[in-house]
Coordinates of C-alpha atoms in Angstrom, one line a residue:
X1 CA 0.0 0.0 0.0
X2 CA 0.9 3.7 -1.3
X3 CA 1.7 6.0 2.3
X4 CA 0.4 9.4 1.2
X5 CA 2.2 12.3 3.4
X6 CA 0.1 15.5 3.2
X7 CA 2.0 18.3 4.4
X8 CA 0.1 21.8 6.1
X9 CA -2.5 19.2 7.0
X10 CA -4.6 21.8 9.2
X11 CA -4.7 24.4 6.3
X12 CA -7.4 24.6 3.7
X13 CA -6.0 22.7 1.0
X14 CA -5.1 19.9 3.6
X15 CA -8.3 19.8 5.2
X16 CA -10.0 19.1 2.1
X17 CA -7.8 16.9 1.6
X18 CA -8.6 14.8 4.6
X19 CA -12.0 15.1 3.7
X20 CA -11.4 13.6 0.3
X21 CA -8.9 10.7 2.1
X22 CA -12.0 8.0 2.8
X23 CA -12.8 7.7 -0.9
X24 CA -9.4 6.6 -1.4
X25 CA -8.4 3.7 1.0
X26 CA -5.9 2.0 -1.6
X27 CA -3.7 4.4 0.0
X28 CA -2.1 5.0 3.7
X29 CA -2.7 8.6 4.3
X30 CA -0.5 10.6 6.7
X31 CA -1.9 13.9 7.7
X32 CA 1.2 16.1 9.2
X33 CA 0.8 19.5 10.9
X34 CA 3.6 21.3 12.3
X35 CA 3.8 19.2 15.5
X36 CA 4.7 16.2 12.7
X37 CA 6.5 17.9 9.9
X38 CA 8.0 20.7 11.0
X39 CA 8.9 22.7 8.4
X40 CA 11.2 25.4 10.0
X41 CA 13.9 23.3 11.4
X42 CA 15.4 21.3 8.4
X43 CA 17.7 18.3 10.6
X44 CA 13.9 17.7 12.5
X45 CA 12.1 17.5 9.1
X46 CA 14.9 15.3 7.4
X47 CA 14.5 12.8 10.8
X48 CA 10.1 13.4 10.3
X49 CA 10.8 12.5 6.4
X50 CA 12.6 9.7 7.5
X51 CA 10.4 8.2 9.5
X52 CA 7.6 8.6 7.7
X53 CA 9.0 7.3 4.6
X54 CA 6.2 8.3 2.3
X55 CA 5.6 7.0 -1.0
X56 CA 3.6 10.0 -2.3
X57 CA 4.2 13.6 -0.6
X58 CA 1.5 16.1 -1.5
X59 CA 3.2 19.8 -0.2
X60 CA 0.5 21.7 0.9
X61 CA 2.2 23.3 3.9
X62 CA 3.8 26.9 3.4
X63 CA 4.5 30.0 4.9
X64 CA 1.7 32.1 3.6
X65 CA 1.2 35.5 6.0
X66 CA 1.9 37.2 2.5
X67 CA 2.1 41.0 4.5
X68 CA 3.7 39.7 7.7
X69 CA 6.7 38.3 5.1
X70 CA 8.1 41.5 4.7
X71 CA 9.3 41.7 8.7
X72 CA 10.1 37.4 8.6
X73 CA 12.1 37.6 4.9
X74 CA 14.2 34.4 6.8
X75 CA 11.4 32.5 8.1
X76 CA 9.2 33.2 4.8
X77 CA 12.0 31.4 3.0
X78 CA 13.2 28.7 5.4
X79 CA 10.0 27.0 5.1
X80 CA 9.2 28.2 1.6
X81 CA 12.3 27.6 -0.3
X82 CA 14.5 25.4 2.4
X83 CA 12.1 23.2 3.3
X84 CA 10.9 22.5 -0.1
X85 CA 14.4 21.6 -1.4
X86 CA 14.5 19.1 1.6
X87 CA 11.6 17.8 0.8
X88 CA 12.6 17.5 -3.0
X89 CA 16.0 15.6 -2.4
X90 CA 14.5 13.2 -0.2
X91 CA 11.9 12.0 -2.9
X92 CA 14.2 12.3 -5.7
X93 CA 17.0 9.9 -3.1
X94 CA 13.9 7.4 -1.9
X95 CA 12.2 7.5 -5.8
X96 CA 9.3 9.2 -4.8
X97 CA 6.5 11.4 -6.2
X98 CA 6.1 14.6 -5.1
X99 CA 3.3 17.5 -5.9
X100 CA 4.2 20.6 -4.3
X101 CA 1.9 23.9 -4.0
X102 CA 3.0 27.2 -5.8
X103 CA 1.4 30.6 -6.3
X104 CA 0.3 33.3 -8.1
X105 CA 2.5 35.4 -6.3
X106 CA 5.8 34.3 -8.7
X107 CA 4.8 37.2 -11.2
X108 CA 4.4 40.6 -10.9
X109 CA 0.9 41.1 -12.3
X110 CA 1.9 43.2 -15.5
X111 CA 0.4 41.0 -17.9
X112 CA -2.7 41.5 -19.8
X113 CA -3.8 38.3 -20.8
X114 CA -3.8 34.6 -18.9
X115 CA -0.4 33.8 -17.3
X116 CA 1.2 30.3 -19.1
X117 CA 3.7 28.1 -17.4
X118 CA 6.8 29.2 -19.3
X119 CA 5.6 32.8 -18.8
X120 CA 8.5 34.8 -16.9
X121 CA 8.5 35.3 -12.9
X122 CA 9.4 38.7 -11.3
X123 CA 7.3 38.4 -7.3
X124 CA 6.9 41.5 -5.9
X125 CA 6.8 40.7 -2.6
X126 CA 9.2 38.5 -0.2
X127 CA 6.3 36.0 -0.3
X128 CA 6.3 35.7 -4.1
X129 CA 9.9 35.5 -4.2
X130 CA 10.6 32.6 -1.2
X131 CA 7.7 30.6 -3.5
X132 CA 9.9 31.3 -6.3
X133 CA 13.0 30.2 -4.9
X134 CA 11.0 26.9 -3.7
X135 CA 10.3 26.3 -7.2
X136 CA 13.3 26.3 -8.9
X137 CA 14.9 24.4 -6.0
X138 CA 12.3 21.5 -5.8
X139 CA 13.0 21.0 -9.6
X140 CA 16.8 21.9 -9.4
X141 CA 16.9 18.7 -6.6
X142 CA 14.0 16.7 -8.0
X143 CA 13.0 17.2 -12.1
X144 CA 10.5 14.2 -11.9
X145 CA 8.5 16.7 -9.5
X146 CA 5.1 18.2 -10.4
X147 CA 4.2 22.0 -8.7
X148 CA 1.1 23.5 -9.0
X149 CA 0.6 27.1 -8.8
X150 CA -2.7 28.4 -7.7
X151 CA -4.2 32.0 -6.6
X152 CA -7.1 32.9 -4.6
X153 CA -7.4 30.2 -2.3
X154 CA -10.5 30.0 -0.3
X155 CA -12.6 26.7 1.7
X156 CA -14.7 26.2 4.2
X157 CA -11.7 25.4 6.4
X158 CA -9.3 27.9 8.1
X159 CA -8.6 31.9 6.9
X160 CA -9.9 33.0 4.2
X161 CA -11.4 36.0 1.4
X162 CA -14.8 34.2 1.3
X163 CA -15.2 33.6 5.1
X164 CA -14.0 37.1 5.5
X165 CA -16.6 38.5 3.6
X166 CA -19.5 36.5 5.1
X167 CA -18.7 38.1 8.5
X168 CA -17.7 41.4 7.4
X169 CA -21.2 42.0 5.1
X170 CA -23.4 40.5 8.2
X171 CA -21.4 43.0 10.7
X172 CA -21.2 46.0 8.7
X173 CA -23.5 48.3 6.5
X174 CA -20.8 48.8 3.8
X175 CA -17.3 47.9 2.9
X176 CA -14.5 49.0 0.2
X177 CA -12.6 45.9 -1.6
X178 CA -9.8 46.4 -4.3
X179 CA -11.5 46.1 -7.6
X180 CA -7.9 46.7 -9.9
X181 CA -6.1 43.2 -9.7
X182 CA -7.2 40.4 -11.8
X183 CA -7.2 37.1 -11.0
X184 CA -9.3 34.0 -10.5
X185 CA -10.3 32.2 -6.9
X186 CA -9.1 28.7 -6.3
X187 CA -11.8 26.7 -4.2
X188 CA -9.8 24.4 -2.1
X189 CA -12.1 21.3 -2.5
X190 CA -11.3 21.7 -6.3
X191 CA -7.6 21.8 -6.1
X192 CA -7.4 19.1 -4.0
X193 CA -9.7 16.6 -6.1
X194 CA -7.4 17.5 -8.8
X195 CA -4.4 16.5 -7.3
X196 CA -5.7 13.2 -6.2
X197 CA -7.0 13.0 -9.7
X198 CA -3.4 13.5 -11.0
X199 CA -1.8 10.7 -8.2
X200 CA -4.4 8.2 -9.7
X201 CA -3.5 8.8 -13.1
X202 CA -1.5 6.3 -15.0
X203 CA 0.7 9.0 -16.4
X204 CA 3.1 11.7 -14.2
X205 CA 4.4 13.9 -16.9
X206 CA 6.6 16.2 -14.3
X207 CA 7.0 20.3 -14.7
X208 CA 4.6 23.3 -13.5
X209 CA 1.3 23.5 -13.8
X210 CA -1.6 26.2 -13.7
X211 CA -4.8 25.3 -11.0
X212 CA -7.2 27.5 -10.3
X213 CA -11.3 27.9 -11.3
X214 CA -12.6 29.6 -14.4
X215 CA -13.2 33.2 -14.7
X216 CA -11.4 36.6 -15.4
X217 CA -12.9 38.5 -11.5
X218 CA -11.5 41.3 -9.5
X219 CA -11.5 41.2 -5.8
X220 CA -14.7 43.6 -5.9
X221 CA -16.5 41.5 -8.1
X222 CA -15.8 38.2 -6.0
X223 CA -17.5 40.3 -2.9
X224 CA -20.0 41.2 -5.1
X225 CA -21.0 37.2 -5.8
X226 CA -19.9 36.4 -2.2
X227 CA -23.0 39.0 -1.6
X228 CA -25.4 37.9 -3.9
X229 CA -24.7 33.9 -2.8
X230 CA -25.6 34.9 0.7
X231 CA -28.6 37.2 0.3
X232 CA -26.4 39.8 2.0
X233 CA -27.4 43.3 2.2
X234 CA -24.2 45.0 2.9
X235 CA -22.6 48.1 0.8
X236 CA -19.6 47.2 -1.1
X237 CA -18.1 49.8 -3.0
X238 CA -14.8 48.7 -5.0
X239 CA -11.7 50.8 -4.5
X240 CA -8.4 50.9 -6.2
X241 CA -5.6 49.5 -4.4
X242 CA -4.0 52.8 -3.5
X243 CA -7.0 53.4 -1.3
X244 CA -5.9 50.2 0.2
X245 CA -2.1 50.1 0.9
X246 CA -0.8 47.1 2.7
X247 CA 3.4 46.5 3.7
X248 CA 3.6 43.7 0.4
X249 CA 2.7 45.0 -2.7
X250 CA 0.3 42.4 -4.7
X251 CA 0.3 41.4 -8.6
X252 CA -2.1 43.5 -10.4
X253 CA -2.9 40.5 -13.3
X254 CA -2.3 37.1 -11.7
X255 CA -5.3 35.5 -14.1
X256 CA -3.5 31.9 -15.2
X257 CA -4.1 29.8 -17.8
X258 CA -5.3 26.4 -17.3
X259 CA -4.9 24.8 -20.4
X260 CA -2.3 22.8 -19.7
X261 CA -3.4 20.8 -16.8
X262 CA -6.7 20.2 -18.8
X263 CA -5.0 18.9 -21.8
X264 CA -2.3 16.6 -19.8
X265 CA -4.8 15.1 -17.1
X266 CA -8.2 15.7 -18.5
X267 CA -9.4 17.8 -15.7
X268 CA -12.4 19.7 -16.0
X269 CA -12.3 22.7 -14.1
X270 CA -15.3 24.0 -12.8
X271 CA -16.4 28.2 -12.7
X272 CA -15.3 30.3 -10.5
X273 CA -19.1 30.8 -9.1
X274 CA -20.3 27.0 -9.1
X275 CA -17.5 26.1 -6.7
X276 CA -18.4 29.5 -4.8
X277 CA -22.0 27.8 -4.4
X278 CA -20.8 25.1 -2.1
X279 CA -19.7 27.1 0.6
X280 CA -23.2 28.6 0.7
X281 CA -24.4 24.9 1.0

């Protein structure tokens, strides 16, 4: 039997996940949060890796306080770029497959139209730039590695735009969100079937691939379906991000393209507002 080690196990992608586990019992699953992968102290996480000795590692665990990055540049890249070439040698060394979680964050937003693989990086922020350097080292130490990179990540579990909007439009009359940078949301439940879907599939073509749901949306306009889903009758007014200045600067245009992932594994991605329906569920 296959021992499946999901990383970040408490986080949103990792909880759904866990939830998706039991539909799957061909395989061991290993669910590690920090207290069983620790991903800021590389000799513990080598002797955790050991241990373990998973078959099948699905990287889901990050440093991801995108603002709070700019103050913890070393810890931001310890676990984002350290960490992730650990976790690369040791499945490259014990023949291994490994799927490790990227972002949007790798480019810096001045593109017009949908982002490809291949397309160049330039983060603008220390977050973008420690999931950069995570990139080129997990491929540098293992090339038979598959990242995904993803944007907008929201779920019923743990922190999140969505969830942030539900309380803010039932506690407040009105509220301003950024309606100048691009992009498309990632539900959680979705990414995670996908990757499953990619394990179970009798090809692993390795490289970078593009996740996230259908849909070209600002911010603004995903509060405004965040509204309509839940009847809400709260005020939003969208603002450009000037009016809203926070300590990392964020990718104007992070919209990626998908069609890679679709034509490789055959995955059919779902809009941007179906997923959106099933946290209203």
């Amino acid at each position: 039997m296959e021992r499946i080690l999901v990383t970040g196990s408490n986080g949103q992608l990792g909880s759904e996940l866990a939830v998706l586990a039991s539909k799957y019992p061909q395989y061991e699953w290993v669910f590690a949060d920090r207290s069983k992968i620790t991903l800021d102290d590389l000799e513990t996480l080598k002797i955790q890796l050991e241990e373990i000795h998973p078959n099948i590692i699905l990287n889901c665990g990050a440093y991801t306080a995108v603002d709070k990055a700019e103050t913890e540049k070393e810890l931001a890249f310890k676990i984002n770029h350290l960490a992730v070439e650990l976790i690369a040698k040791y499945t490259f060394e014990n023949n291994a497959k490994l799927i490790h979680i990227s972002t949007d964050y790798v480019f810096d937003g001045t593109s017009s139209i949908a982002l490809n693989e291949d397309e160049e990086t330039n983060p603008v922020n220390v977050y973008g730039a420690s999931k950069r350097a995570g990139e080129i080292a997990c491929l540098k130490e293992n090339p038979n590695s598959i990242i995904i990179r993803t944007s907008w990540v929201y779920s019923k579990f743990g922190n999140n735009f969505v969830k942030t909007m539900q309380r803010l439009m039932q506690e407040r009359d009105g509220i301003n969100v950024v309606n100048d940078q691009i992009g498309s949301p990632t539900y959680a439940a979705d990414l995670a079937q996908a990757m499953i879907d990619i394990v179970e599939s009798p090809k692993w073509i390795p490289g970078i691939y593009n996740y996230s749901n259908e849909g070209e949306i600002s911010w603004y306009e995903f509060a405004l379906s965040i509204k309509e889903l839940g009847g809400y009758n709260c005020n939003v007014e969208g603002i450009p991000s000037a009016s809203y200045p926070t300590p990392a600067k964020r990718p104007e245009f992070s919209l990626l393209n998908k069609k890679k992932i679709k034509t490789v594994y055959n995955l059919n991605i779902p809009n941007y507002k179906e997923s959106l329906k099933k946290m209203f569920v």
